Every structure is written in structure tokens, then in C-alpha cells.
Amino acid sequence: RLPISYELEIAAGGRRQVEDISASQASSYITGNDKKSTSANAWEVALNYKISSNEKVYIKYGQSFRFPNIDEYWAYDYTNHRAYLSEIMVPQLDRTSEIGANIVLGNTRIKTSLFHTRTEHEIRLQGGWTNINDPDVIERNGVNLSTTSLITDRLSLNTNSKLQEATYVSGQFNGKSFDLVPHLLINARLNYQLDNDWSFGASTNYVGRQYYDGANDAGAYTKMPSYVVTDLYANRKIGYWDIRATVKNVANEHYATYGGYSSGLGNYYYYPSDPRSVFASVSY
């Protein structure tokens, strides 16, 4: 962190990660081996201007990465109904520009930002059977908005929302939308603090329509339905103990957070999410 003046500062940071990966498979029907050393850098440079002690505007630019998970080295053979070693992929790289502000209006704290991300080597599922580093470039543009409001000294409301689009800007899918990117995401959380020991609340999530995974590969441009899911919870503190009870998906909505189109199956598929469920937890 480099102060330029009381109001203005430059902030920067970086990270380098190196991975040595070795994977092999030996079975009665297939033998595969792959070995690779991959690396990636993450860094960020930001210019922050302090409006007041708890308000600021900023602009930043940086790079982030995602290494593939171990299971993403493997693919599926629909003919023989078996998994097999595909390849070890390189890290996905994202370059992001962002401008934003943190401000306070009355009893509400507001955080908002505009962002643009350019992605290379996107790790994605192709055709419902193998993961690849996408050879084409994807760009994401959007706006984030978060609020925290103290309605009373006991009641608070938090919201988070994102309006976004993701499109190919090169290659065979140039101009088409990227899969599994909802256009609109909204979350609202209401919390009531009864006293120092008891609190109650509700959380509602809205996820807009999005294309199935593999839509571009198959030319199957049907969208997954949007959904709204609400959870209720209660917290109780007893000395050093915290007890929490949660009812998830109170309305028992039938929905899926993930779905795809498989060239091997020749059809759409999805993973249904949990119906109404009750959870309890205790921590010390």
C-alpha cells in the first residue's frame, strides 16, 4: 500500500502458483498417462480515493486464475460407460477491470461496481463428456450492487444483486452467449435480533434463466428455468455454544442449479436440487 495523500493511495499485490501434476490409469480396457508442470500469476493494482472515513471510490485492474480440479482431467466414454483419463489442462486466466464505490446514505451502506473480464483458456465441459481449455476468448460485463440497511436497531436487511452478460468474442461461437451465466442474480437477507441470545431471519435467492452447459457445442439453445428459493433460520447463543436451525427451500420449489446438453445422450440433463430440508448445527 502506497499513500499518495491522506485521501489517495495505490494498493497492489501478487501471487504465483506452480503445480506439478502426474496422472495415470491402467485397466483392462485402457491405459493412459499424462504429466505436466503448469503455473499461473495473479496480481492486482488499485487506486483508492477516500471520500470519508468509511466511504471511498476506486478503480482497479488485475489478473486471476483457476487451476483445473483433479476430476476435470477425466472424461466419460458413453459407448462403454466408463471414465478415462483425458488430459491435464492449463490454468484458466481472467483479466478484470473494475470501477466502484462504497458510500453511506443514512442507515444504508451501498457497494457498487462495474466490471469487465476477459477470459482465456476457460475450463469447461464439452459435449457432456470431456473437459477442455476453451480455445476462444470469453468476455463478461456487468454491474454489482450490495446494500446493508439498519431498518431498526434490531432489524437489518442485506441485498446482493448482479446484472451480467458473458459472450464469445472470437472463434466459432463468436457473438454467442456463454453457458451457465444467469443474466440476473438477486439475494435478500432479513435478520431480526430479538436479544443478545436469539436471532431469526429469512434469505431469498433469485437466479435468472441461463443456457444449459454444452449449448453452443450442440446448437441447443434452450434455457434453464429461473427460480426463487427462500430459507428460514433461527440462532440461539448459550454461553460459548451456538445453536442454529434452518429450513431450506421453505416453499419446496422444484429447481436445478446445473444442467447440460450431452452429445452422448443426445438430450438435456440436469441435477435436481434439494426439496424442503431441515438442518440443525451446534458449535462451541
XYZ file of C-alpha atoms in Angstrom, residues 89 202 221:
3
model
C -5.238 -28.803 -18.720
C -35.011 -15.283 6.140
C -30.259 -23.007 -27.272
